């Protein structure tokens, strides 16, 4: 039975104030991770036991799963969330990410409320009523929202003995340490830990938080006794789990190359031999991340060479590398950095620059939603160049739908010069390139919109010479996309994707890039050279205001040419306004209005005298 229309509309209004794409069933690029079948059983058993113990008289409020980055916390809670969702006992599971801009602390409660209301009709009625009576709740502080939108409704449900609270529901907050500002994370943890347990009943909500042991999270939880906050460390997988994962992964590689392995009598023992798999486990223990990237690299069907050759080359290079490494560096993170370096080092020189440009955008703009075609067009990369570069990046880059890294760890590697070294993608250089491209695209898109308005104006009134005030013209707005872009529909979708991306980043990107004097000068040069549409100058003027502020922050001797360019640009705008105003005054002077005091006979006399 479908939900009432009023409830659907209210939830739609609430959804605007939530963190988008962070829940368990999110569509698009984000897929919550899962544990590999048969792994992390001991840890998941411990967590499940804690959750089931709630039926006995225990006093804990929150279970904290903590561990270092890439230890598998998200996979563990993702698997538990799926299990509880299958049993209809999951209230909400939110997966935060700083890199993908899913980390606004102010929206945590409203996001939880929205997903709770989606799953629990009885709860949604109470919440919708509360928001209807006080719409300002959407702007209230986190603690107030928690008390009125979570604590109070569940208290009412407990008093009425609602079937909803006959068994506890699970709330999972993964990556809470990445949320900002940290003060609101502190407030949220305190609200959860002081959440009242109603007499004679089990708690309606069970809470799991997973995070790195960051100081602001750890210090807040330290204020509550162990009986109230349960702590469980998430360590990496053991050797047996890693070995099982590798064997299964290489089995899939062999299946992807049936012609290559069809004549092998016993594939399990021929390639790769158990000794080589054990070697991988020994040099890189404790993480599925390194082995996952290695399996994608070896099994990549787009790269030259057969999997056994690629695997042998990597093992030889790793052996030589480890001989020169100190013993403390022999761990999975060190091997992962070497693997990333090995993958990028295999890119041919003629396509390496293009490949690094693609990776740079993904590293510093991971929240973009561009698929392959608009991604390439934004960077002004031809299809041939795109395919030539992408063929060497499939082990680290997912291009099936939206272009993004398989794991955020690769972005961390590229952004950290101490790890990537010569392969480091510099933030300032990437910001400058994307800012320049964004300005050019913003100009093109606003002028294209102006041309579209002109066409509409002509269709409505062919005799209107002003055409609704449009000012731009383009010889062929689709010429950039007409070569190999597909149908007209594909071209339109491509342009729409680029427009959403550009309009979202152009201001912030130009602001960030303008911190450098040389980059600021280049951006000003670009603005002066572009033929701007006067209808698109609102964002432009905001950018110029920021540039003026940046120049004011610099020493007078450093302002130089950039300051003069801003003055010239603003003077040109002033002159343009004066020109339009002068033309208006001139047209009125040439055709002055008749004075109302003159009689018809006087008017005739004027005309006779003129003759």
XYZ file of C-alpha atoms in Angstrom:
611
model
C 0.000 0.000 0.000
C 1.591 3.307 -1.026
C 2.142 5.985 1.638
C -0.252 8.962 1.773
C 0.500 11.801 -0.605
C 0.877 14.285 2.250
C 3.516 12.133 3.912
C 5.425 11.770 0.652
C 5.420 15.532 0.086
C 6.560 16.231 3.653
C 9.403 13.739 3.358
C 10.408 15.266 0.021
C 10.646 18.667 1.697
C 12.718 17.170 4.506
C 15.071 15.408 2.080
C 16.385 18.776 0.879
C 17.956 19.254 4.322
C 19.779 15.906 4.417
C 23.191 14.566 3.405
C 22.562 13.154 -0.049
C 23.804 9.742 -1.164
C 25.165 8.605 2.199
C 22.674 5.916 3.210
C 22.839 2.159 2.806
C 20.642 2.031 -0.296
C 22.048 5.105 -2.034
C 21.995 5.032 -5.816
C 24.794 6.267 -8.063
C 28.504 5.978 -7.474
C 28.444 5.196 -3.751
C 28.033 1.565 -2.732
C 28.522 0.795 0.969
C 31.356 -1.734 1.317
C 30.799 -5.315 2.419
C 33.073 -7.892 3.980
C 34.368 -10.551 1.626
C 32.301 -13.744 2.173
C 33.661 -15.822 5.004
C 35.902 -13.078 6.444
C 35.787 -10.963 9.635
C 33.539 -13.577 11.241
C 35.068 -13.248 14.712
C 34.729 -9.459 14.775
C 31.192 -9.519 13.397
C 30.300 -12.165 15.968
C 31.521 -9.924 18.796
C 29.466 -6.985 17.507
C 26.370 -9.144 17.051
C 26.750 -10.480 20.582
C 26.864 -6.941 21.964
C 23.703 -6.058 20.066
C 21.841 -9.157 21.228
C 22.862 -8.620 24.852
C 20.651 -5.564 24.891
C 17.728 -7.798 25.725
C 19.323 -8.384 29.122
C 19.515 -5.594 31.732
C 22.662 -3.834 30.568
C 23.234 -0.094 30.551
C 25.335 0.611 27.467
C 24.179 3.349 25.105
C 26.657 3.180 22.264
C 29.099 0.768 20.625
C 32.238 2.409 19.234
C 34.182 0.537 16.546
C 37.577 2.175 16.124
C 40.704 1.499 14.117
C 43.212 3.109 11.745
C 42.357 4.169 8.216
C 41.625 1.316 5.777
C 41.359 -1.270 8.569
C 37.961 -2.396 7.269
C 35.605 -0.576 9.657
C 33.224 0.473 6.869
C 33.103 -3.058 5.480
C 32.219 -4.504 8.872
C 29.414 -2.039 9.631
C 28.231 -2.207 6.014
C 27.812 -5.969 6.325
C 26.040 -5.670 9.690
C 23.743 -2.978 8.274
C 22.775 -5.238 5.376
C 22.013 -8.139 7.736
C 19.800 -6.003 9.974
C 18.141 -4.419 6.949
C 17.206 -7.880 5.664
C 15.526 -8.515 9.027
C 13.711 -5.116 8.869
C 15.523 -4.004 12.016
C 17.713 -1.273 10.521
C 16.626 2.260 11.378
C 19.354 4.044 9.423
C 22.942 3.584 8.262
C 24.831 6.720 7.255
C 28.308 6.549 5.667
C 30.139 9.871 5.970
C 33.016 10.994 3.750
C 35.032 14.198 3.837
C 36.389 13.686 0.320
C 32.911 13.314 -1.171
C 31.408 16.176 0.878
C 29.140 13.885 2.874
C 30.318 15.284 6.207
C 28.142 18.220 7.279
C 27.565 17.747 11.023
C 24.651 20.167 11.020
C 22.643 17.808 8.807
C 23.254 14.542 10.694
C 20.034 14.569 12.748
C 17.812 15.613 9.836
C 19.402 12.886 7.715
C 18.675 10.311 10.423
C 15.134 11.594 10.852
C 14.474 11.362 7.118
C 15.631 7.739 6.860
C 13.816 6.768 10.064
C 10.624 8.316 8.717
C 11.036 6.470 5.431
C 11.234 3.113 7.193
C 8.791 3.720 10.075
C 5.347 5.152 9.143
C 4.243 5.536 12.779
C 7.336 7.562 13.571
C 6.976 9.659 10.411
C 3.475 10.824 11.455
C 4.838 12.230 14.722
C 7.840 13.893 13.073
C 5.823 15.461 10.264
C 3.379 16.856 12.829
C 6.249 18.315 14.859
C 7.804 19.964 11.806
C 4.424 21.291 10.694
C 3.881 22.939 14.086
C 7.420 24.361 14.176
C 9.098 24.645 10.748
C 12.022 26.473 12.395
C 13.145 23.137 13.798
C 15.009 22.622 10.519
C 17.330 25.471 11.518
C 17.665 24.603 15.215
C 20.855 23.307 16.814
C 21.709 19.610 16.750
C 20.824 18.903 20.378
C 17.383 20.508 20.063
C 16.692 18.521 16.899
C 17.770 15.303 18.642
C 15.462 15.870 21.620
C 12.401 16.927 19.634
C 12.718 14.789 16.498
C 14.220 11.569 17.901
C 13.927 11.388 21.675
C 10.384 12.798 22.054
C 8.710 10.781 19.227
C 10.165 7.491 20.465
C 9.083 8.324 24.005
C 5.508 8.706 22.721
C 5.762 5.435 20.824
C 6.947 3.729 24.024
C 4.061 5.146 26.055
C 1.518 3.882 23.506
C 3.217 0.468 23.363
C 3.661 0.785 19.607
C 4.595 -2.410 17.711
C 7.488 -0.403 16.253
C 9.446 -0.540 19.503
C 8.787 -4.178 20.358
C 12.323 -4.855 19.176
C 15.234 -2.446 19.061
C 16.209 -0.795 15.779
C 19.838 -0.216 14.769
C 21.412 3.135 13.840
C 24.908 3.087 12.283
C 27.088 6.180 11.820
C 30.225 5.277 9.863
C 33.173 7.672 9.550
C 31.832 10.109 12.133
C 35.357 11.490 12.659
C 35.194 12.994 9.151
C 32.192 15.196 9.992
C 32.706 18.917 10.510
C 32.514 21.003 12.589
C 33.902 18.767 15.323
C 31.945 20.607 18.039
C 28.681 19.238 16.697
C 30.118 15.707 16.628
C 30.850 16.210 20.337
C 27.244 17.337 20.933
C 25.831 14.372 19.022
C 27.848 11.795 20.985
C 26.755 13.402 24.273
C 23.110 13.359 23.156
C 23.323 9.658 22.275
C 25.079 8.693 25.503
C 22.569 10.589 27.668
C 19.604 9.252 25.704
C 17.126 8.034 28.381
C 16.255 4.365 28.725
C 12.576 4.185 29.485
C 11.671 2.127 32.523
C 10.527 -1.400 31.910
C 11.440 -1.501 28.235
C 14.385 -2.146 25.998
C 15.861 0.879 24.211
C 14.091 1.674 20.932
C 17.381 2.537 19.192
C 20.799 0.868 19.285
C 23.736 3.014 18.179
C 26.987 1.996 16.469
C 29.647 4.586 15.666
C 32.728 3.648 13.654
C 35.668 5.991 13.245
C 39.384 6.429 13.509
C 40.506 7.164 17.091
C 40.667 10.903 16.450
C 41.216 13.093 19.560
C 37.867 14.930 19.403
C 35.945 11.636 19.224
C 38.081 9.783 21.766
C 38.055 12.609 24.306
C 34.268 12.918 24.152
C 33.716 9.191 24.639
C 36.250 9.158 27.484
C 33.775 11.200 29.523
C 31.435 8.209 29.816
C 32.053 4.987 31.791
C 32.838 1.704 30.016
C 29.441 0.358 31.055
C 27.789 3.073 28.966
C 30.130 3.123 25.936
C 31.402 -0.210 24.642
C 34.662 -0.061 22.717
C 35.772 -2.558 20.092
C 38.984 -2.239 18.099
C 38.877 -3.183 14.397
C 42.127 -4.852 13.431
C 43.095 -5.999 9.957
C 42.314 -9.470 8.584
C 44.464 -12.411 9.606
C 46.761 -14.296 7.210
C 44.265 -17.099 6.570
C 41.582 -14.626 5.461
C 44.022 -12.818 3.170
C 45.202 -16.074 1.611
C 41.599 -17.160 0.980
C 40.825 -13.765 -0.561
C 43.845 -13.998 -2.896
C 42.991 -17.523 -4.050
C 39.431 -16.528 -4.849
C 40.584 -13.354 -6.629
C 43.074 -15.160 -8.859
C 40.425 -17.735 -9.677
C 38.314 -14.891 -11.108
C 41.350 -13.655 -13.073
C 41.764 -17.088 -14.652
C 38.081 -17.144 -15.595
C 38.507 -13.785 -17.354
C 41.187 -15.343 -19.614
C 39.687 -18.715 -20.666
C 41.846 -19.024 -23.777
C 45.063 -18.447 -21.854
C 44.337 -20.927 -19.071
C 42.247 -23.517 -20.947
C 45.189 -25.889 -21.520
C 46.422 -25.847 -17.936
C 45.718 -29.168 -16.215
C 45.573 -27.942 -12.632
C 45.103 -24.195 -12.585
C 44.966 -24.014 -8.790
C 48.528 -25.332 -8.384
C 50.123 -24.020 -11.593
C 49.462 -20.257 -11.331
C 50.064 -18.555 -9.140
C 51.809 -21.065 -6.896
C 50.911 -21.077 -3.209
C 54.428 -19.912 -2.337
C 53.882 -16.632 -4.228
C 50.505 -16.050 -2.580
C 52.039 -16.638 0.839
C 54.814 -14.223 -0.079
C 52.245 -11.492 -0.748
C 50.585 -12.182 2.604
C 53.940 -12.077 4.414
C 55.147 -8.757 2.964
C 51.757 -6.996 3.162
C 49.821 -8.426 6.118
C 46.705 -6.973 7.680
C 44.761 -5.349 4.837
C 42.469 -6.312 1.996
C 43.215 -2.968 0.313
C 46.641 -3.870 -1.086
C 45.484 -7.290 -2.316
C 42.362 -5.793 -3.954
C 44.397 -3.287 -5.968
C 46.925 -5.979 -6.896
C 44.195 -8.313 -8.196
C 42.670 -5.532 -10.328
C 46.095 -4.693 -11.776
C 46.997 -8.290 -12.605
C 43.553 -9.086 -14.029
C 43.101 -5.885 -16.058
C 41.953 -6.947 -19.528
C 42.731 -3.511 -21.008
C 46.465 -3.529 -20.251
C 49.106 -5.093 -22.460
C 50.492 -8.464 -21.442
C 49.088 -11.619 -19.852
C 48.280 -11.776 -16.114
C 51.177 -14.140 -15.288
C 53.628 -11.742 -16.928
C 52.229 -8.709 -15.088
C 52.275 -10.556 -11.768
C 55.855 -11.770 -12.295
C 57.068 -8.254 -13.212
C 55.490 -6.816 -10.109
C 56.919 -9.488 -7.791
C 60.418 -8.957 -9.218
C 60.139 -5.181 -8.780
C 58.763 -5.608 -5.248
C 61.641 -7.921 -4.301
C 64.219 -5.395 -5.504
C 62.410 -2.606 -3.693
C 62.125 -4.437 -0.360
C 65.813 -5.329 -0.353
C 66.560 -1.640 0.010
C 63.766 -0.928 2.491
C 64.228 -0.914 6.247
C 62.377 -3.623 8.142
C 59.766 -1.315 9.747
C 58.619 -0.287 6.241
C 57.735 -3.834 5.268
C 53.999 -3.534 5.771
C 50.907 -3.331 3.615
C 50.774 0.490 3.454
C 54.362 0.679 2.223
C 53.664 -2.037 -0.344
C 50.487 -0.239 -1.402
C 52.431 2.942 -2.171
C 54.922 0.912 -4.177
C 52.072 -0.776 -6.092
C 50.487 2.596 -6.927
C 53.893 3.851 -8.096
C 54.396 0.705 -10.183
C 50.976 1.086 -11.849
C 51.536 4.748 -12.755
C 55.102 4.042 -13.855
C 53.778 1.612 -16.475
C 51.887 4.408 -18.273
C 53.630 5.300 -21.568
C 55.225 8.719 -21.737
C 53.010 9.905 -24.614
C 49.794 9.556 -22.553
C 51.133 10.129 -19.044
C 50.347 13.846 -18.945
C 46.745 13.210 -19.991
C 46.445 10.417 -17.422
C 47.742 12.633 -14.606
C 45.301 15.409 -15.549
C 42.421 12.937 -15.260
C 43.704 11.645 -11.925
C 44.235 15.188 -10.646
C 40.591 16.140 -11.167
C 39.469 12.949 -9.405
C 41.888 13.610 -6.529
C 40.811 17.191 -5.813
C 37.204 17.124 -7.049
C 36.008 13.654 -5.941
C 32.425 14.835 -5.486
C 32.007 15.518 -9.219
C 29.379 13.407 -10.965
C 30.841 13.391 -14.474
C 30.712 10.268 -16.576
C 33.430 9.515 -19.134
C 32.205 11.670 -22.053
C 31.552 14.948 -20.168
C 34.694 14.364 -18.101
C 36.800 14.210 -21.256
C 35.015 17.172 -22.845
C 35.489 19.307 -19.731
C 39.243 18.727 -19.928
C 39.197 19.271 -23.716
C 40.516 15.756 -24.265
C 39.736 13.956 -27.501
C 38.249 10.476 -27.465
C 41.513 8.997 -28.743
C 43.513 10.681 -25.964
C 40.959 9.644 -23.351
C 40.990 5.963 -24.323
C 44.766 5.927 -24.624
C 45.145 7.160 -21.044
C 42.237 5.330 -19.411
C 43.459 1.932 -20.643
C 46.282 2.151 -18.086
C 44.140 3.357 -15.172
C 41.406 0.745 -14.737
C 43.094 -0.802 -11.698
C 42.729 2.490 -9.787
C 39.890 4.269 -11.633
C 36.253 3.250 -12.081
C 34.744 4.622 -15.322
C 31.639 2.453 -15.705
C 29.239 5.195 -14.602
C 30.740 8.240 -12.927
C 34.519 8.584 -13.076
C 36.037 8.080 -9.607
C 38.714 6.164 -7.739
C 37.975 2.614 -6.638
C 39.229 3.574 -3.175
C 39.782 6.949 -1.542
C 43.226 5.667 -0.524
C 44.535 6.353 -4.022
C 43.483 9.993 -3.768
C 45.301 10.235 -0.432
C 48.392 8.820 -2.146
C 48.332 11.380 -4.977
C 47.754 14.315 -2.630
C 50.579 13.378 -0.241
C 54.021 14.286 -1.721
C 55.829 12.218 0.905
C 54.142 9.109 -0.515
C 53.703 9.801 -4.237
C 56.923 11.851 -4.654
C 57.430 12.541 -8.384
C 53.843 11.426 -9.065
C 52.383 13.925 -6.618
C 49.507 16.000 -8.022
C 49.956 19.538 -6.732
C 46.828 21.154 -5.333
C 47.617 24.663 -6.599
C 48.442 23.531 -10.127
C 45.265 21.448 -10.326
C 43.157 24.283 -8.916
C 44.606 26.693 -11.485
C 43.846 24.404 -14.429
C 40.319 23.603 -13.279
C 39.645 27.281 -12.472
C 40.713 28.357 -15.987
C 38.647 25.606 -17.602
C 35.670 26.479 -15.416
C 35.824 30.132 -16.447
C 35.936 29.189 -20.140
C 33.082 26.741 -19.773
C 31.041 29.189 -17.693
C 31.458 31.792 -20.407
C 30.532 29.339 -23.168
C 27.499 28.003 -21.298
C 26.112 31.448 -20.429
C 26.566 32.613 -24.009
C 24.913 29.421 -25.257
C 21.929 30.126 -22.959
C 21.762 33.657 -24.353
C 21.671 32.316 -27.908
C 18.879 29.959 -26.899
C 16.881 32.910 -25.546
C 17.415 34.713 -28.838
C 16.006 31.749 -30.743
C 13.001 31.648 -28.429
C 12.487 35.387 -28.848
C 12.570 35.092 -32.641
C 10.005 32.324 -32.521
C 7.679 34.395 -30.333
C 8.073 37.706 -32.200
C 10.090 37.719 -35.456
C 9.739 41.531 -35.702
C 11.275 42.209 -32.276
C 14.768 43.483 -33.072
C 15.899 43.506 -29.439
C 15.089 39.823 -28.961
C 14.410 40.109 -25.226
C 17.757 41.806 -24.592
C 20.025 38.933 -25.622
C 23.515 39.951 -26.597
C 25.488 36.867 -27.647
C 26.083 34.890 -30.783
C 27.874 31.606 -31.433
C 28.680 30.239 -34.865
C 27.989 26.653 -33.837
C 27.269 26.002 -30.150
C 27.507 22.205 -30.601
C 30.634 22.128 -32.732
C 32.714 21.152 -29.711
C 30.624 18.025 -29.211
C 29.578 17.028 -32.709
C 32.621 14.839 -33.350
C 31.977 11.337 -32.056
C 29.732 12.404 -29.201
C 26.747 10.318 -30.267
C 23.160 11.383 -30.821
C 21.708 14.810 -30.115
C 20.320 13.418 -26.851
C 23.771 12.262 -25.794
C 25.186 15.685 -26.591
C 22.487 17.423 -24.534
C 23.095 15.155 -21.540
C 26.814 15.776 -21.868
C 26.342 19.553 -21.821
C 23.926 19.338 -18.890
C 26.442 17.308 -16.857
C 29.224 19.797 -17.566
C 26.949 22.701 -16.690
C 26.007 21.211 -13.303
C 29.676 20.554 -12.541
C 30.933 23.965 -13.689
C 28.229 26.038 -12.029
C 28.880 24.146 -8.796
C 32.663 24.695 -8.682
C 33.499 27.836 -10.670
C 33.281 30.313 -7.784
C 34.975 28.180 -5.102
C 37.681 26.995 -7.502
C 38.574 30.499 -8.633
C 38.610 31.637 -5.008
C 40.973 28.840 -3.964
C 43.268 29.283 -6.958
C 43.532 33.057 -6.445
C 45.583 32.563 -3.283
C 48.672 32.470 -5.479
C 49.777 35.738 -7.134
C 50.833 34.104 -10.410
C 47.588 32.152 -10.650
C 45.569 35.250 -9.823
C 47.257 37.085 -12.704
C 46.483 34.229 -15.109
C 42.827 34.188 -14.025
C 42.576 37.930 -14.595
C 44.131 37.514 -18.047
C 41.536 34.864 -18.831
C 38.657 37.056 -17.665
C 39.915 39.981 -19.757
C 40.214 37.841 -22.889
C 36.816 36.160 -22.703
C 33.860 37.743 -24.470
C 31.427 37.707 -21.581
C 27.666 37.683 -21.805
C 26.295 40.529 -19.733
C 23.600 38.188 -18.407
C 26.242 35.940 -16.897
C 28.120 38.562 -14.909
C 26.649 37.885 -11.443
C 29.095 35.080 -10.679
C 31.825 36.983 -12.505
C 31.394 40.051 -10.294
C 31.476 37.851 -7.175
C 34.758 36.401 -8.412
C 36.151 39.884 -9.118
C 35.197 40.985 -5.615
C 37.170 38.084 -4.164
C 40.128 38.914 -6.417
C 40.053 42.527 -5.203
C 40.146 41.301 -1.600
C 43.055 39.002 -2.390
C 44.989 41.903 -3.867
C 44.272 44.055 -0.816
C 45.819 41.353 1.356
C 49.113 41.499 -0.603
C 51.932 44.010 -0.281
C 51.577 47.070 -2.522
C 54.685 46.158 -4.488
C 53.193 42.716 -5.292
C 49.906 43.969 -6.698
C 51.370 45.250 -9.945
C 49.749 44.204 -13.170
C 46.972 42.176 -11.531
C 45.626 45.260 -9.731
C 45.712 47.335 -12.895
C 43.803 44.630 -14.760
C 41.003 44.699 -12.200
C 40.784 48.477 -12.478
C 40.707 48.280 -16.283
C 38.041 45.582 -16.173
C 35.787 47.581 -13.840
C 36.319 50.737 -15.929
C 35.258 48.837 -19.042
C 32.051 47.842 -17.273
C 31.454 51.475 -16.305
C 32.107 52.695 -19.852
C 29.745 50.078 -21.234
C 27.013 51.289 -18.883
C 27.630 54.932 -19.859
C 27.487 53.999 -23.535
C 24.080 52.349 -23.176
C 22.827 55.301 -21.109
C 24.082 57.828 -23.675
C 22.369 55.990 -26.526
C 19.131 56.011 -24.557
C 19.364 59.758 -23.891
C 20.259 60.452 -27.543
C 17.255 58.510 -28.829
C 14.933 60.478 -26.524
C 16.498 63.814 -27.573
C 15.955 63.048 -31.268
C 12.287 62.223 -30.642
C 11.171 64.603 -27.864
C 7.618 64.260 -26.522
C 5.048 66.910 -27.526
C 4.143 69.447 -24.893
C 0.581 69.033 -23.686
C -0.079 72.851 -23.486
C 0.000 73.409 -27.269
C -3.361 73.639 -29.045
C -4.065 71.884 -32.340
C -3.930 75.188 -34.213
C -0.512 75.974 -32.727
C 0.725 72.574 -33.781
C -0.515 73.229 -37.335
C 1.249 76.625 -37.268
C 4.528 74.961 -36.343
C 4.207 72.594 -39.231
C 3.288 75.409 -41.684
C 6.221 77.486 -40.544
C 8.481 74.547 -41.048
C 7.329 74.207 -44.658
